[in-house]
């Protein structure tokens, strides 16, 4: 009927909500982002958001994935362990630039509110990269201690937290060449 509005549902509604969350994040920044503000921008009630995401950290992570995808969907396979790990770190550095240091710091400050599986994504990506390297014979085994496996991602987060500067390729290469590769080789 003319004049009726179509009720958004399913994937279309979720995409609209995530687009609104991203727009609100860009407009007000992470510190001032609220579920109420996102709901107003999306022209819906905040309960619609809370049905899908338990808090703003989960909403922002979902909006980021909606906008840029997930590293888990694009695990590098360059043919060498060094380049694969560098590509993983470059993807993390690009994401930091896309969302900005204030959002990164805000998300890390609210890490307790985020599903622990989110922090396992980089570990799983690195596990895949290391397994491929072991299959190619580049390293003796893919069976690495968890802390060694996650070290590149942990050092990346450390650099992001301590330095409010964009990460350079030199910094990423030092993480891989000076720390990670000697441990796994």
mmCIF file of N, CA and C in Angstrom, residues 2-100:
data_model
loop_
_atom_site.group_PDB
_atom_site.id
_atom_site.type_symbol
_atom_site.label_atom_id
_atom_site.label_comp_id
_atom_site.label_asym_id
_atom_site.label_seq_id
_atom_site.Cartn_x
_atom_site.Cartn_y
_atom_site.Cartn_z
ATOM 1 N N UNK A 2 0.446 2.291 -0.671
ATOM 2 C CA UNK A 2 1.211 3.527 -0.689
ATOM 3 C C UNK A 2 1.319 4.106 0.721
ATOM 4 N N UNK A 3 2.496 4.641 1.025
ATOM 5 C CA UNK A 3 2.700 5.277 2.324
ATOM 6 C C UNK A 3 3.127 4.335 3.430
ATOM 7 N N UNK A 4 3.011 3.020 3.205
ATOM 8 C CA UNK A 4 3.436 2.068 4.231
ATOM 9 C C UNK A 4 4.946 1.926 4.203
ATOM 10 N N UNK A 5 5.516 1.756 5.355
ATOM 11 C CA UNK A 5 6.945 1.492 5.405
ATOM 12 C C UNK A 5 7.142 -0.011 5.506
ATOM 13 N N UNK A 6 8.173 -0.472 4.864
ATOM 14 C CA UNK A 6 8.491 -1.882 4.908
ATOM 15 C C UNK A 6 9.325 -2.153 6.142
ATOM 16 N N UNK A 7 8.915 -3.125 6.906
ATOM 17 C CA UNK A 7 9.661 -3.486 8.096
ATOM 18 C C UNK A 7 10.904 -4.267 7.685
ATOM 19 N N UNK A 8 12.038 -3.792 8.170
ATOM 20 C CA UNK A 8 13.301 -4.461 7.857
ATOM 21 C C UNK A 8 13.417 -5.711 8.718
ATOM 22 N N UNK A 9 13.977 -6.760 8.127
ATOM 23 C CA UNK A 9 14.161 -8.016 8.851
ATOM 24 C C UNK A 9 15.456 -8.678 8.400
ATOM 25 N N UNK A 10 15.871 -9.643 9.192
ATOM 26 C CA UNK A 10 16.977 -10.518 8.819
ATOM 27 C C UNK A 10 18.249 -9.797 8.434
ATOM 28 N N UNK A 11 18.843 -10.268 7.329
ATOM 29 C CA UNK A 11 20.139 -9.753 6.892
ATOM 30 C C UNK A 11 20.076 -8.278 6.521
ATOM 31 N N UNK A 12 18.966 -7.839 5.930
ATOM 32 C CA UNK A 12 18.833 -6.425 5.554
ATOM 33 C C UNK A 12 18.822 -5.538 6.798
ATOM 34 N N UNK A 13 18.086 -5.953 7.816
ATOM 35 C CA UNK A 13 18.064 -5.196 9.071
ATOM 36 C C UNK A 13 19.447 -5.176 9.699
ATOM 37 N N UNK A 14 20.095 -6.332 9.760
ATOM 38 C CA UNK A 14 21.414 -6.401 10.389
ATOM 39 C C UNK A 14 22.418 -5.519 9.647
ATOM 40 N N UNK A 15 22.383 -5.529 8.324
ATOM 41 C CA UNK A 15 23.291 -4.682 7.545
ATOM 42 C C UNK A 15 23.025 -3.203 7.839
ATOM 43 N N UNK A 16 21.761 -2.815 7.917
ATOM 44 C CA UNK A 16 21.423 -1.429 8.243
ATOM 45 C C UNK A 16 21.930 -1.052 9.635
ATOM 46 N N UNK A 17 21.781 -1.951 10.587
ATOM 47 C CA UNK A 17 22.238 -1.684 11.950
ATOM 48 C C UNK A 17 23.758 -1.530 11.994
ATOM 49 N N UNK A 18 24.464 -2.399 11.290
ATOM 50 C CA UNK A 18 25.924 -2.342 11.279
ATOM 51 C C UNK A 18 26.434 -1.108 10.538
ATOM 52 N N UNK A 19 25.752 -0.731 9.462
ATOM 53 C CA UNK A 19 26.111 0.513 8.760
ATOM 54 C C UNK A 19 25.892 1.719 9.672
ATOM 55 N N UNK A 20 24.803 1.700 10.412
ATOM 56 C CA UNK A 20 24.522 2.795 11.349
ATOM 57 C C UNK A 20 25.560 2.836 12.461
ATOM 58 N N UNK A 21 25.964 1.676 12.944
ATOM 59 C CA UNK A 21 26.982 1.628 13.994
ATOM 60 C C UNK A 21 28.300 2.202 13.482
ATOM 61 N N UNK A 22 28.680 1.840 12.269
ATOM 62 C CA UNK A 22 29.926 2.363 11.703
ATOM 63 C C UNK A 22 29.842 3.885 11.514
ATOM 64 N N UNK A 23 28.717 4.354 10.997
ATOM 65 C CA UNK A 23 28.533 5.793 10.797
ATOM 66 C C UNK A 23 28.575 6.538 12.129
ATOM 67 N N UNK A 24 27.962 5.976 13.136
ATOM 68 C CA UNK A 24 27.966 6.599 14.463
ATOM 69 C C UNK A 24 29.379 6.592 15.051
ATOM 70 N N UNK A 25 30.099 5.509 14.874
ATOM 71 C CA UNK A 25 31.478 5.434 15.354
ATOM 72 C C UNK A 25 32.325 6.524 14.695
ATOM 73 N N UNK A 26 32.186 6.683 13.390
ATOM 74 C CA UNK A 26 32.941 7.722 12.680
ATOM 75 C C UNK A 26 32.530 9.120 13.127
ATOM 76 N N UNK A 27 31.251 9.294 13.458
ATOM 77 C CA UNK A 27 30.747 10.623 13.823
ATOM 78 C C UNK A 27 31.138 11.035 15.237
ATOM 79 N N UNK A 28 31.080 10.106 16.187
ATOM 80 C CA UNK A 28 31.265 10.501 17.596
ATOM 81 C C UNK A 28 32.473 9.867 18.259
ATOM 82 N N UNK A 29 33.074 8.861 17.633
ATOM 83 C CA UNK A 29 34.203 8.161 18.243
ATOM 84 C C UNK A 29 33.736 7.096 19.211
ATOM 85 N N UNK A 30 34.664 6.230 19.577
ATOM 86 C CA UNK A 30 34.300 5.092 20.424
ATOM 87 C C UNK A 30 33.854 5.522 21.814
ATOM 88 N N UNK A 31 34.564 6.460 22.403
ATOM 89 C CA UNK A 31 34.261 6.863 23.785
ATOM 90 C C UNK A 31 32.831 7.397 23.924
ATOM 91 N N UNK A 32 32.321 8.047 22.900
ATOM 92 C CA UNK A 32 30.978 8.639 22.986
ATOM 93 C C UNK A 32 29.911 7.811 22.276
ATOM 94 N N UNK A 33 30.308 6.690 21.712
ATOM 95 C CA UNK A 33 29.343 5.829 21.029
ATOM 96 C C UNK A 33 28.443 5.156 22.057
ATOM 97 N N UNK A 34 27.143 5.205 21.809
ATOM 98 C CA UNK A 34 26.173 4.536 22.681
ATOM 99 C C UNK A 34 25.231 3.694 21.832
ATOM 100 N N UNK A 35 24.645 2.711 22.460
ATOM 101 C CA UNK A 35 23.637 1.901 21.772
ATOM 102 C C UNK A 35 22.452 2.788 21.389
ATOM 103 N N UNK A 36 22.123 3.743 22.242
ATOM 104 C CA UNK A 36 21.011 4.658 21.958
ATOM 105 C C UNK A 36 21.291 5.487 20.702
ATOM 106 N N UNK A 37 22.538 5.971 20.585
ATOM 107 C CA UNK A 37 22.903 6.765 19.417
ATOM 108 C C UNK A 37 22.849 5.953 18.136
ATOM 109 N N UNK A 38 23.323 4.722 18.200
ATOM 110 C CA UNK A 38 23.276 3.849 17.025
ATOM 111 C C UNK A 38 21.819 3.547 16.669
ATOM 112 N N UNK A 39 21.013 3.255 17.674
ATOM 113 C CA UNK A 39 19.598 2.956 17.420
ATOM 114 C C UNK A 39 18.898 4.148 16.778
ATOM 115 N N UNK A 40 19.169 5.332 17.272
ATOM 116 C CA UNK A 40 18.553 6.534 16.693
ATOM 117 C C UNK A 40 18.987 6.697 15.234
ATOM 118 N N UNK A 41 20.262 6.506 14.978
ATOM 119 C CA UNK A 41 20.771 6.628 13.602
ATOM 120 C C UNK A 41 20.128 5.580 12.698
ATOM 121 N N UNK A 42 19.887 4.382 13.237
ATOM 122 C CA UNK A 42 19.292 3.296 12.457
ATOM 123 C C UNK A 42 17.768 3.373 12.421
ATOM 124 N N UNK A 43 17.220 4.353 13.138
ATOM 125 C CA UNK A 43 15.765 4.539 13.205
ATOM 126 C C UNK A 43 15.066 3.288 13.735
ATOM 127 N N UNK A 44 15.560 2.838 14.878
ATOM 128 C CA UNK A 44 14.976 1.675 15.541
ATOM 129 C C UNK A 44 15.153 1.846 17.043
ATOM 130 N N UNK A 45 14.730 0.880 17.801
ATOM 131 C CA UNK A 45 14.904 0.920 19.242
ATOM 132 C C UNK A 45 16.176 0.200 19.663
ATOM 133 N N UNK A 46 16.721 0.604 20.796
ATOM 134 C CA UNK A 46 17.981 -0.008 21.237
ATOM 135 C C UNK A 46 17.800 -1.495 21.566
ATOM 136 N N UNK A 47 16.587 -1.915 21.909
ATOM 137 C CA UNK A 47 16.353 -3.331 22.188
ATOM 138 C C UNK A 47 16.636 -4.191 20.957
ATOM 139 N N UNK A 48 16.466 -3.630 19.759
ATOM 140 C CA UNK A 48 16.775 -4.354 18.525
ATOM 141 C C UNK A 48 18.278 -4.644 18.464
ATOM 142 N N UNK A 49 19.081 -3.698 18.922
ATOM 143 C CA UNK A 49 20.532 -3.894 18.967
ATOM 144 C C UNK A 49 20.902 -4.927 20.029
ATOM 145 N N UNK A 50 20.325 -4.770 21.207
ATOM 146 C CA UNK A 50 20.680 -5.663 22.313
ATOM 147 C C UNK A 50 20.268 -7.115 22.062
ATOM 148 N N UNK A 51 19.311 -7.334 21.175
ATOM 149 C CA UNK A 51 18.955 -8.713 20.823
ATOM 150 C C UNK A 51 20.070 -9.405 20.055
ATOM 151 N N UNK A 52 20.909 -8.607 19.398
ATOM 152 C CA UNK A 52 21.968 -9.163 18.566
ATOM 153 C C UNK A 52 23.352 -9.061 19.195
ATOM 154 N N UNK A 53 23.591 -7.955 19.906
ATOM 155 C CA UNK A 53 24.899 -7.691 20.495
ATOM 156 C C UNK A 53 24.706 -7.262 21.940
ATOM 157 N N UNK A 54 25.449 -7.866 22.829
ATOM 158 C CA UNK A 54 25.268 -7.622 24.249
ATOM 159 C C UNK A 54 25.805 -6.292 24.743
ATOM 160 N N UNK A 55 26.686 -5.671 23.969
ATOM 161 C CA UNK A 55 27.283 -4.411 24.406
ATOM 162 C C UNK A 55 27.895 -3.708 23.193
ATOM 163 N N UNK A 56 28.392 -2.505 23.426
ATOM 164 C CA UNK A 56 28.901 -1.726 22.292
ATOM 165 C C UNK A 56 30.180 -2.319 21.703
ATOM 166 N N UNK A 57 31.014 -2.971 22.514
ATOM 167 C CA UNK A 57 32.226 -3.579 21.975
ATOM 168 C C UNK A 57 31.866 -4.655 20.949
ATOM 169 N N UNK A 58 30.915 -5.511 21.283
ATOM 170 C CA UNK A 58 30.486 -6.548 20.331
ATOM 171 C C UNK A 58 29.882 -5.920 19.075
ATOM 172 N N UNK A 59 29.121 -4.847 19.246
ATOM 173 C CA UNK A 59 28.516 -4.162 18.104
ATOM 174 C C UNK A 59 29.587 -3.561 17.201
ATOM 175 N N UNK A 60 30.576 -2.913 17.774
ATOM 176 C CA UNK A 60 31.639 -2.288 16.982
ATOM 177 C C UNK A 60 32.449 -3.359 16.249
ATOM 178 N N UNK A 61 32.750 -4.455 16.902
ATOM 179 C CA UNK A 61 33.483 -5.545 16.244
ATOM 180 C C UNK A 61 32.666 -6.095 15.075
ATOM 181 N N UNK A 62 31.367 -6.269 15.278
ATOM 182 C CA UNK A 62 30.510 -6.761 14.192
ATOM 183 C C UNK A 62 30.457 -5.748 13.043
ATOM 184 N N UNK A 63 30.394 -4.457 13.372
ATOM 185 C CA UNK A 63 30.371 -3.423 12.332
ATOM 186 C C UNK A 63 31.683 -3.412 11.558
ATOM 187 N N UNK A 64 32.779 -3.598 12.260
ATOM 188 C CA UNK A 64 34.089 -3.644 11.612
ATOM 189 C C UNK A 64 34.174 -4.839 10.662
ATOM 190 N N UNK A 65 33.737 -5.995 11.121
ATOM 191 C CA UNK A 65 33.759 -7.187 10.265
ATOM 192 C C UNK A 65 32.840 -7.003 9.055
ATOM 193 N N UNK A 66 31.692 -6.374 9.284
ATOM 194 C CA UNK A 66 30.749 -6.109 8.194
ATOM 195 C C UNK A 66 31.405 -5.207 7.151
ATOM 196 N N UNK A 67 32.146 -4.250 7.617
ATOM 197 C CA UNK A 67 32.771 -3.264 6.728
ATOM 198 C C UNK A 67 34.022 -3.808 6.036
ATOM 199 N N UNK A 68 34.842 -4.564 6.755
ATOM 200 C CA UNK A 68 36.147 -4.950 6.207
ATOM 201 C C UNK A 68 36.341 -6.458 6.050
ATOM 202 N N UNK A 69 35.445 -7.251 6.584
ATOM 203 C CA UNK A 69 35.631 -8.694 6.556
ATOM 204 C C UNK A 69 36.502 -9.134 7.714
ATOM 205 N N UNK A 70 36.793 -10.405 7.770
ATOM 206 C CA UNK A 70 37.594 -10.980 8.840
ATOM 207 C C UNK A 70 38.865 -11.580 8.261
ATOM 208 N N UNK A 71 39.956 -11.457 8.981
ATOM 209 C CA UNK A 71 41.218 -12.071 8.568
ATOM 210 C C UNK A 71 41.042 -13.584 8.413
ATOM 211 N N UNK A 72 40.137 -14.166 9.157
ATOM 212 C CA UNK A 72 39.908 -15.609 9.074
ATOM 213 C C UNK A 72 39.359 -16.011 7.705
ATOM 214 N N UNK A 73 38.756 -15.064 7.000
ATOM 215 C CA UNK A 73 38.223 -15.354 5.669
ATOM 216 C C UNK A 73 39.280 -15.237 4.576
ATOM 217 N N UNK A 74 40.439 -14.675 4.935
ATOM 218 C CA UNK A 74 41.493 -14.435 3.947
ATOM 219 C C UNK A 74 42.861 -14.799 4.538
ATOM 220 N N UNK A 75 43.033 -16.031 4.945
ATOM 221 C CA UNK A 75 44.307 -16.455 5.521
ATOM 222 C C UNK A 75 45.361 -16.420 4.410
ATOM 223 N N UNK A 76 46.443 -15.664 4.629
ATOM 224 C CA UNK A 76 47.469 -15.557 3.585
ATOM 225 C C UNK A 76 48.100 -16.906 3.258
ATOM 226 N N UNK A 77 48.463 -17.071 2.001
ATOM 227 C CA UNK A 77 49.171 -18.268 1.555
ATOM 228 C C UNK A 77 50.129 -17.848 0.436
ATOM 229 N N UNK A 78 51.210 -17.170 0.830
ATOM 230 C CA UNK A 78 52.174 -16.625 -0.136
ATOM 231 C C UNK A 78 53.211 -17.645 -0.565
ATOM 232 N N UNK A 79 53.331 -18.733 0.183
ATOM 233 C CA UNK A 79 54.338 -19.747 -0.117
ATOM 234 C C UNK A 79 55.507 -19.744 0.848
ATOM 235 N N UNK A 80 55.568 -18.720 1.726
ATOM 236 C CA UNK A 80 56.620 -18.711 2.742
ATOM 237 C C UNK A 80 56.031 -18.292 4.086
ATOM 238 N N UNK A 81 56.560 -18.870 5.137
ATOM 239 C CA UNK A 81 56.100 -18.538 6.481
ATOM 240 C C UNK A 81 56.316 -17.059 6.770
ATOM 241 N N UNK A 82 57.491 -16.554 6.439
ATOM 242 C CA UNK A 82 57.798 -15.151 6.716
ATOM 243 C C UNK A 82 56.756 -14.221 6.099
ATOM 244 N N UNK A 83 56.497 -14.396 4.818
ATOM 245 C CA UNK A 83 55.548 -13.505 4.136
ATOM 246 C C UNK A 83 54.121 -13.701 4.633
ATOM 247 N N UNK A 84 53.754 -14.948 4.949
ATOM 248 C CA UNK A 84 52.411 -15.189 5.476
ATOM 249 C C UNK A 84 52.208 -14.464 6.810
ATOM 250 N N UNK A 85 53.189 -14.575 7.707
ATOM 251 C CA UNK A 85 53.059 -13.913 9.015
ATOM 252 C C UNK A 85 53.078 -12.397 8.828
ATOM 253 N N UNK A 86 53.931 -11.913 7.947
ATOM 254 C CA UNK A 86 53.935 -10.472 7.667
ATOM 255 C C UNK A 86 52.575 -10.009 7.140
ATOM 256 N N UNK A 87 51.963 -10.791 6.271
ATOM 257 C CA UNK A 87 50.646 -10.424 5.744
ATOM 258 C C UNK A 87 49.587 -10.393 6.847
ATOM 259 N N UNK A 88 49.658 -11.340 7.775
ATOM 260 C CA UNK A 88 48.729 -11.340 8.914
ATOM 261 C C UNK A 88 48.922 -10.059 9.722
ATOM 262 N N UNK A 89 50.167 -9.710 9.996
ATOM 263 C CA UNK A 89 50.448 -8.499 10.773
ATOM 264 C C UNK A 89 50.065 -7.238 10.002
ATOM 265 N N UNK A 90 50.304 -7.232 8.713
ATOM 266 C CA UNK A 90 49.891 -6.074 7.897
ATOM 267 C C UNK A 90 48.378 -5.894 7.928
ATOM 268 N N UNK A 91 47.657 -6.999 7.886
ATOM 269 C CA UNK A 91 46.190 -6.908 7.971
ATOM 270 C C UNK A 91 45.778 -6.304 9.311
ATOM 271 N N UNK A 92 46.438 -6.716 10.395
ATOM 272 C CA UNK A 92 46.157 -6.134 11.703
ATOM 273 C C UNK A 92 46.485 -4.658 11.745
ATOM 274 N N UNK A 93 47.598 -4.268 11.140
ATOM 275 C CA UNK A 93 47.992 -2.856 11.102
ATOM 276 C C UNK A 93 47.005 -2.037 10.267
ATOM 277 N N UNK A 94 46.550 -2.597 9.149
ATOM 278 C CA UNK A 94 45.544 -1.896 8.325
ATOM 279 C C UNK A 94 44.261 -1.688 9.114
ATOM 280 N N UNK A 95 43.859 -2.725 9.832
ATOM 281 C CA UNK A 95 42.638 -2.608 10.642
ATOM 282 C C UNK A 95 42.810 -1.510 11.688
ATOM 283 N N UNK A 96 43.985 -1.437 12.301
ATOM 284 C CA UNK A 96 44.238 -0.387 13.283
ATOM 285 C C UNK A 96 44.079 0.982 12.638
ATOM 286 N N UNK A 97 44.601 1.142 11.436
ATOM 287 C CA UNK A 97 44.468 2.431 10.746
ATOM 288 C C UNK A 97 43.016 2.719 10.392
ATOM 289 N N UNK A 98 42.268 1.686 9.999
ATOM 290 C CA UNK A 98 40.876 1.880 9.605
ATOM 291 C C UNK A 98 40.017 2.346 10.769
ATOM 292 N N UNK A 99 40.232 1.771 11.926
ATOM 293 C CA UNK A 99 39.353 2.119 13.044
ATOM 294 C C UNK A 99 39.951 3.169 13.958
ATOM 295 N N UNK A 100 41.245 3.385 13.862
ATOM 296 C CA UNK A 100 41.890 4.421 14.649
ATOM 297 C C UNK A 100 42.272 3.952 16.041
#
